[in-house]
Tab-separated table of C-alpha atoms and ligand atoms in Angstrom:
chain	number	residue	atom	x	y	z
D	8	MET	CA	-22.435	6.859	9.815
D	9	SER	CA	-25.922	6.007	11.812
D	10	ALA	CA	-27.839	6.704	8.660
D	11	ASN	CA	-26.950	2.848	7.938
D	12	LYS	CA	-26.609	1.187	11.458
D	13	HIS	CA	-26.089	-2.412	11.183
D	14	SER	CA	-27.593	-5.225	13.318
D	15	GLY	CA	-26.051	-8.764	11.465
D	16	PRO	CA	-22.925	-9.955	11.615
D	17	SER	CA	-20.444	-8.340	10.428
D	18	VAL	CA	-17.829	-10.371	8.494
D	19	ALA	CA	-14.411	-8.532	7.727
D	20	LEU	CA	-12.265	-10.128	4.137
D	21	LEU	CA	-8.828	-10.187	4.083
D	22	GLY	CA	-6.891	-10.741	0.504
D	23	GLY	CA	-3.561	-11.750	-0.602
D	24	THR	CA	-1.378	-14.350	-2.385
D	25	PHE	CA	-0.369	-15.856	1.121
D	26	ASP	CA	2.720	-17.230	-1.197
D	27	PRO	CA	2.841	-18.817	1.710
D	28	VAL	CA	1.178	-17.851	4.399
D	29	HIS	CA	2.848	-16.290	7.737
D	30	ASN	CA	2.322	-15.211	11.176
D	31	GLY	CA	2.099	-11.778	9.982
D	32	HIS	CA	-1.022	-12.662	8.273
D	33	LEU	CA	-2.124	-14.932	10.453
D	34	ARG	CA	-1.919	-12.853	13.967
D	35	LEU	CA	-3.581	-9.832	11.994
D	36	ALA	CA	-6.137	-12.042	11.374
D	37	LEU	CA	-6.945	-13.232	14.606
D	38	ASP	CA	-6.423	-10.256	16.397
D	39	VAL	CA	-9.051	-8.443	14.233
D	40	LEU	CA	-11.522	-11.084	14.631
D	41	ASN	CA	-11.075	-10.605	18.495
D	42	LEU	CA	-12.076	-7.024	18.119
D	43	GLY	CA	-15.694	-7.495	17.997
D	44	PHE	CA	-16.163	-8.897	13.644
D	45	ASP	CA	-18.021	-12.225	14.356
D	46	GLU	CA	-15.504	-13.689	11.868
D	47	VAL	CA	-12.683	-13.476	9.717
D	48	ARG	CA	-12.428	-14.469	5.812
D	49	LEU	CA	-9.470	-15.140	4.032
D	50	ILE	CA	-9.682	-14.763	0.382
D	51	PRO	CA	-6.645	-16.214	-1.689
D	52	ASN	CA	-6.078	-15.176	-5.132
D	53	ALA	CA	-5.230	-16.677	-7.840
D	54	VAL	CA	-4.647	-14.028	-10.534
D	55	PRO	CA	-3.080	-10.427	-8.793
D	56	PRO	CA	-4.116	-7.597	-11.174
D	57	HIS	CA	-1.142	-5.841	-8.978
D	58	ARG	CA	1.669	-7.865	-8.188
D	59	PRO	CA	4.110	-10.392	-10.349
D	60	GLN	CA	2.465	-14.127	-9.823
D	61	PRO	CA	2.958	-16.163	-7.691
D	62	GLN	CA	5.527	-18.478	-7.179
D	63	ALA	CA	3.130	-21.782	-5.636
D	64	THR	CA	0.841	-23.160	-6.971
D	65	VAL	CA	-3.665	-22.212	-6.050
D	66	GLU	CA	-3.280	-25.593	-4.577
D	67	HIS	CA	-0.689	-25.383	-2.968
D	68	ARG	CA	-1.297	-21.924	-1.091
D	69	LEU	CA	-4.769	-22.946	-1.064
D	70	ALA	CA	-3.410	-26.004	1.412
D	71	MET	CA	-1.053	-24.018	3.547
D	72	LEU	CA	-4.283	-21.978	4.520
D	73	GLN	CA	-6.611	-24.429	5.878
D	74	ARG	CA	-3.888	-25.649	7.726
D	75	SER	CA	-2.990	-22.722	9.152
D	76	VAL	CA	-6.596	-21.719	10.537
D	77	GLU	CA	-8.413	-25.038	11.757
D	78	ALA	CA	-7.663	-24.515	14.985
D	79	GLU	CA	-9.466	-21.177	15.246
D	80	SER	CA	-13.131	-21.355	14.269
D	81	GLY	CA	-13.776	-17.793	13.879
D	82	LEU	CA	-11.455	-17.907	10.579
D	83	VAL	CA	-12.143	-19.764	7.536
D	84	VAL	CA	-10.343	-20.051	4.250
D	85	ASP	CA	-13.034	-18.694	1.294
D	86	ASP	CA	-11.459	-20.315	-1.527
D	87	VAL	CA	-14.148	-17.909	-4.083
D	88	GLU	CA	-11.805	-15.422	-5.870
D	89	ILE	CA	-10.057	-19.189	-6.067
D	90	ARG	CA	-13.397	-21.428	-8.798
D	91	SER	CA	-12.078	-19.444	-11.168
D	92	PRO	CA	-8.583	-19.608	-11.621
D	93	GLU	CA	-8.195	-18.332	-15.036
D	94	VAL	CA	-10.200	-15.325	-14.167
D	95	THR	CA	-8.059	-11.576	-12.517
D	96	SER	CA	-8.793	-11.492	-9.512
D	97	TYR	CA	-10.797	-7.764	-8.732
D	98	SER	CA	-11.996	-7.664	-5.154
D	99	TYR	CA	-14.726	-5.046	-6.066
D	100	GLN	CA	-15.955	-8.235	-8.148
D	101	THR	CA	-14.928	-10.685	-5.298
D	102	LEU	CA	-17.040	-8.037	-2.719
D	103	MET	CA	-20.270	-8.246	-4.829
D	104	GLN	CA	-21.057	-11.977	-5.194
D	105	LEU	CA	-20.615	-11.779	-1.450
D	106	LYS	CA	-23.104	-9.821	-1.359
D	107	LYS	CA	-25.526	-11.134	-3.495
D	108	LEU	CA	-24.946	-14.553	-1.882
D	109	PHE	CA	-24.878	-12.967	1.960
D	110	PRO	CA	-27.245	-9.704	2.019
D	111	ASN	CA	-27.559	-9.515	5.499
D	112	ILE	CA	-23.866	-9.238	6.312
D	113	ALA	CA	-21.622	-6.125	7.179
D	114	TRP	CA	-18.680	-6.253	4.689
D	115	THR	CA	-15.236	-4.877	6.447
D	116	TRP	CA	-11.986	-5.931	3.695
D	117	VAL	CA	-8.145	-5.250	6.199
D	118	LEU	CA	-5.365	-4.020	4.224
D	119	GLY	CA	-2.350	-3.865	5.974
D	120	SER	CA	-0.827	-0.027	4.945
D	121	ASP	CA	1.307	-0.999	2.247
D	122	ALA	CA	-2.083	-2.530	-0.308
D	123	ALA	CA	-3.636	0.413	1.627
D	124	ALA	CA	-1.703	2.719	0.487
D	125	GLY	CA	-2.235	1.068	-3.681
D	126	LEU	CA	-5.321	0.809	-3.549
D	127	ASP	CA	-7.081	4.001	-5.643
D	128	LYS	CA	-5.036	1.778	-8.076
D	129	TRP	CA	-7.162	-1.240	-7.933
D	130	HIS	CA	-10.246	-2.083	-10.550
D	131	ARG	CA	-13.377	1.068	-9.303
D	132	TRP	CA	-11.119	1.513	-6.163
D	133	GLU	CA	-14.135	4.645	-5.676
D	134	GLU	CA	-17.283	2.861	-6.154
D	135	PHE	CA	-15.062	-0.365	-3.630
D	136	VAL	CA	-14.747	1.546	-1.029
D	137	ARG	CA	-18.372	2.784	-0.217
D	138	SER	CA	-19.552	-0.444	-0.501
D	139	ILE	CA	-17.930	-2.039	1.869
D	140	ASN	CA	-16.156	-0.599	5.240
D	141	VAL	CA	-12.368	-0.608	5.439
D	142	LEU	CA	-9.730	-1.306	8.044
D	143	VAL	CA	-6.017	-0.394	7.678
D	144	ILE	CA	-4.026	-2.137	10.144
D	145	SER	CA	-0.610	-0.477	10.170
D	146	ARG	CA	2.090	-2.452	8.776
D	147	PRO	CA	6.078	-1.566	10.298
D	148	GLY	CA	8.099	0.588	6.722
D	149	TYR	CA	4.541	1.795	5.174
D	150	CYS	CA	2.049	4.349	5.632
D	151	MET	CA	-0.978	5.531	3.831
D	152	PRO	CA	0.048	9.267	1.651
D	153	ARG	CA	-0.474	12.197	3.478
D	154	SER	CA	-2.246	13.974	0.037
D	155	GLY	CA	-4.307	13.089	-3.584
D	156	PRO	CA	-6.861	11.073	-3.753
D	157	LEU	CA	-6.382	8.327	-0.892
D	158	HIS	CA	-5.821	11.212	1.501
D	159	GLU	CA	-9.132	12.750	0.353
D	160	TRP	CA	-10.840	9.753	0.701
D	161	GLN	CA	-9.299	8.997	3.961
D	162	GLN	CA	-10.425	12.283	5.375
D	163	GLN	CA	-14.445	12.077	4.847
D	164	ALA	CA	-14.388	8.419	5.265
D	165	GLU	CA	-12.288	7.319	8.574
D	166	VAL	CA	-14.427	6.639	11.913
D	167	ALA	CA	-13.470	7.420	15.195
D	168	SER	CA	-13.520	4.105	17.038
D	169	ILE	CA	-14.318	0.183	16.031
D	170	GLU	CA	-17.253	0.223	17.330
D	171	ASP	CA	-17.379	3.243	14.428
D	172	LEU	CA	-16.601	0.607	11.936
D	173	LEU	CA	-18.430	-2.844	13.809
D	174	ALA	CA	-21.823	-0.534	12.987
D	175	SER	CA	-21.892	0.853	9.987
D	176	THR	CA	-22.679	-1.187	6.724
D	177	SER	CA	-20.780	0.104	4.557
D	178	GLY	CA	-18.529	3.722	3.881
D	179	ALA	CA	-16.395	3.893	5.827
D	180	CYS	CA	-12.771	3.404	6.825
D	181	TYR	CA	-11.046	2.626	10.365
D	182	SER	CA	-6.317	2.571	10.781
D	183	LEU	CA	-5.419	0.229	13.266
D	184	ASP	CA	-1.472	0.112	15.033
D	185	LEU	CA	-2.329	-3.545	16.367
D	186	ARG	CA	0.724	-4.880	16.112
D	187	ASP	CA	3.483	-4.319	14.338
D	188	LEU	CA	4.805	-7.757	12.767
D	189	ALA	CA	7.906	-6.795	10.056
D	190	ILE	CA	7.669	-10.373	8.235
D	191	SER	CA	6.641	-11.523	4.189
D	192	SER	CA	6.608	-13.924	2.004
D	193	THR	CA	9.185	-12.053	0.016
D	194	GLU	CA	11.147	-13.275	2.974
D	195	ILE	CA	10.444	-16.419	3.711
D	196	ARG	CA	10.463	-16.840	-0.091
D	197	GLN	CA	13.904	-15.468	-0.067
D	198	MET	CA	14.583	-18.348	3.176
D	199	VAL	CA	14.472	-21.096	1.830
D	200	ALA	CA	15.548	-20.654	-1.360
D	201	GLU	CA	18.754	-19.091	0.017
D	202	GLY	CA	18.114	-22.412	3.104
D	203	ARG	CA	18.135	-20.195	5.541
D	204	SER	CA	14.770	-21.620	8.826
D	205	PRO	CA	11.832	-19.446	7.604
D	206	ARG	CA	10.624	-21.666	11.668
D	207	TYR	CA	8.680	-18.957	14.110
D	208	LEU	CA	8.105	-16.920	11.153
D	209	ILE	CA	5.548	-19.264	9.722
D	210	PRO	CA	2.853	-22.038	11.519
D	211	GLU	CA	5.098	-25.279	11.841
D	212	GLY	CA	2.259	-27.250	9.437
D	213	VAL	CA	3.697	-24.095	7.075
D	214	LEU	CA	7.373	-24.730	6.835
D	215	SER	CA	6.177	-29.038	6.603
D	216	TYR	CA	4.102	-28.484	3.802
D	217	ILE	CA	7.193	-26.661	2.112
D	218	GLY	CA	9.836	-29.014	2.988
D	219	GLU	CA	7.193	-32.477	1.392
D	220	HIS	CA	6.571	-30.208	-1.804
D	221	GLN	CA	10.057	-28.972	-2.282
D	222	LEU	CA	8.280	-25.481	-2.450
D	223	TYR	CA	10.724	-21.918	-3.323
D	224	ARG	CA	13.400	-24.039	-4.151
D	225	PRO	CA	15.899	-22.478	-6.853
F	23	ATP	P1	4.417	-10.632	-0.627
F	23	ATP	O1	5.939	-10.515	0.424
F	23	ATP	O2	4.617	-12.110	-2.050
F	23	ATP	O3	3.924	-9.321	-0.574
F	23	ATP	P2	3.155	-10.609	1.736
F	23	ATP	O4	3.450	-10.852	3.138
F	23	ATP	O5	3.135	-8.408	1.923
F	23	ATP	O6	3.393	-11.371	0.925
F	23	ATP	P3	0.389	-10.521	0.915
F	23	ATP	O7	-0.526	-11.595	0.375
F	23	ATP	O8	0.618	-9.943	-0.049
F	23	ATP	O9	1.390	-11.505	1.577
F	23	ATP	O10	-0.818	-9.750	2.006
F	23	ATP	C1	-1.976	-10.077	1.924
F	23	ATP	C2	-2.253	-9.540	2.949
F	23	ATP	O11	-2.144	-9.765	4.472
F	23	ATP	C3	-1.951	-7.554	2.902
F	23	ATP	O12	-3.085	-6.181	3.150
F	23	ATP	C4	-0.933	-6.527	3.555
F	23	ATP	O13	-1.043	-5.892	3.458
F	23	ATP	C5	-0.696	-7.794	4.457
F	23	ATP	N1	-0.095	-8.045	5.314
F	23	ATP	C6	0.896	-9.045	5.126
F	23	ATP	N2	1.607	-9.462	5.814
F	23	ATP	C7	1.629	-7.944	7.109
F	23	ATP	C8	2.299	-7.884	8.084
F	23	ATP	N3	3.393	-8.791	8.832
F	23	ATP	N4	1.094	-6.390	9.304
F	23	ATP	C9	0.396	-6.609	8.793
F	23	ATP	N5	-0.658	-6.971	7.561
F	23	ATP	C10	0.435	-7.325	6.866
F	24	MG	MG1	2.324	-8.492	0.001
């Protein structure tokens, strides 16, 4: 990776539905920041292409995210994908937009291993992984495939350390076991729908927001 050694800012991107944001997302973002990134940007999507549509509106999901990160200056909510909410959120297009706006930044897309296992179904995925670094964080219950196109890409793109990833402008992949937090938005939605408390799995501010706006009730 020495041919494209990077000396400018390194920014990590965490895309998701955040329906709602939970402590699994937030602790992941902070752990990633502490690896040596200058910033972690959380990008809520408007119309996710590969999954059922979110239950909460873009406005609610954005408000819950903003409440959750306001105390951490290194974590930033980026509304790049929800400025045109009628359009499907393709990460490749988002990345191209960001690269045009900030040409000196080296971007790393952060993915839980559940999302990473489906990366080869993404719009223009091969160009995407050539244009950015990818950081795969293990998520309880999911691992990457051991054969096929994703496995082959990982074999040739995987670097030996996080320092190598931070030194690269694009095309590198690194897989990391951070900490296993078995929390998902699906479970939070189910708990609220069934009248069970999701307290301590989500920030207090998100809990009160869900209550105030009667979200995720049947
Ligand atoms: P849902 O259950 O609705 O799919 P989710 O909890 O998976 O929600 P997403 O918004 O789909 O949250 O995830 C956004 C990103 O965060 C994905 O890359 C996902 O892999 C990652 N992620 C979410 N929760 C965790 C977790 N507990 N540990 C590691 N990565 C996570
Ligand atoms: Mg998910």
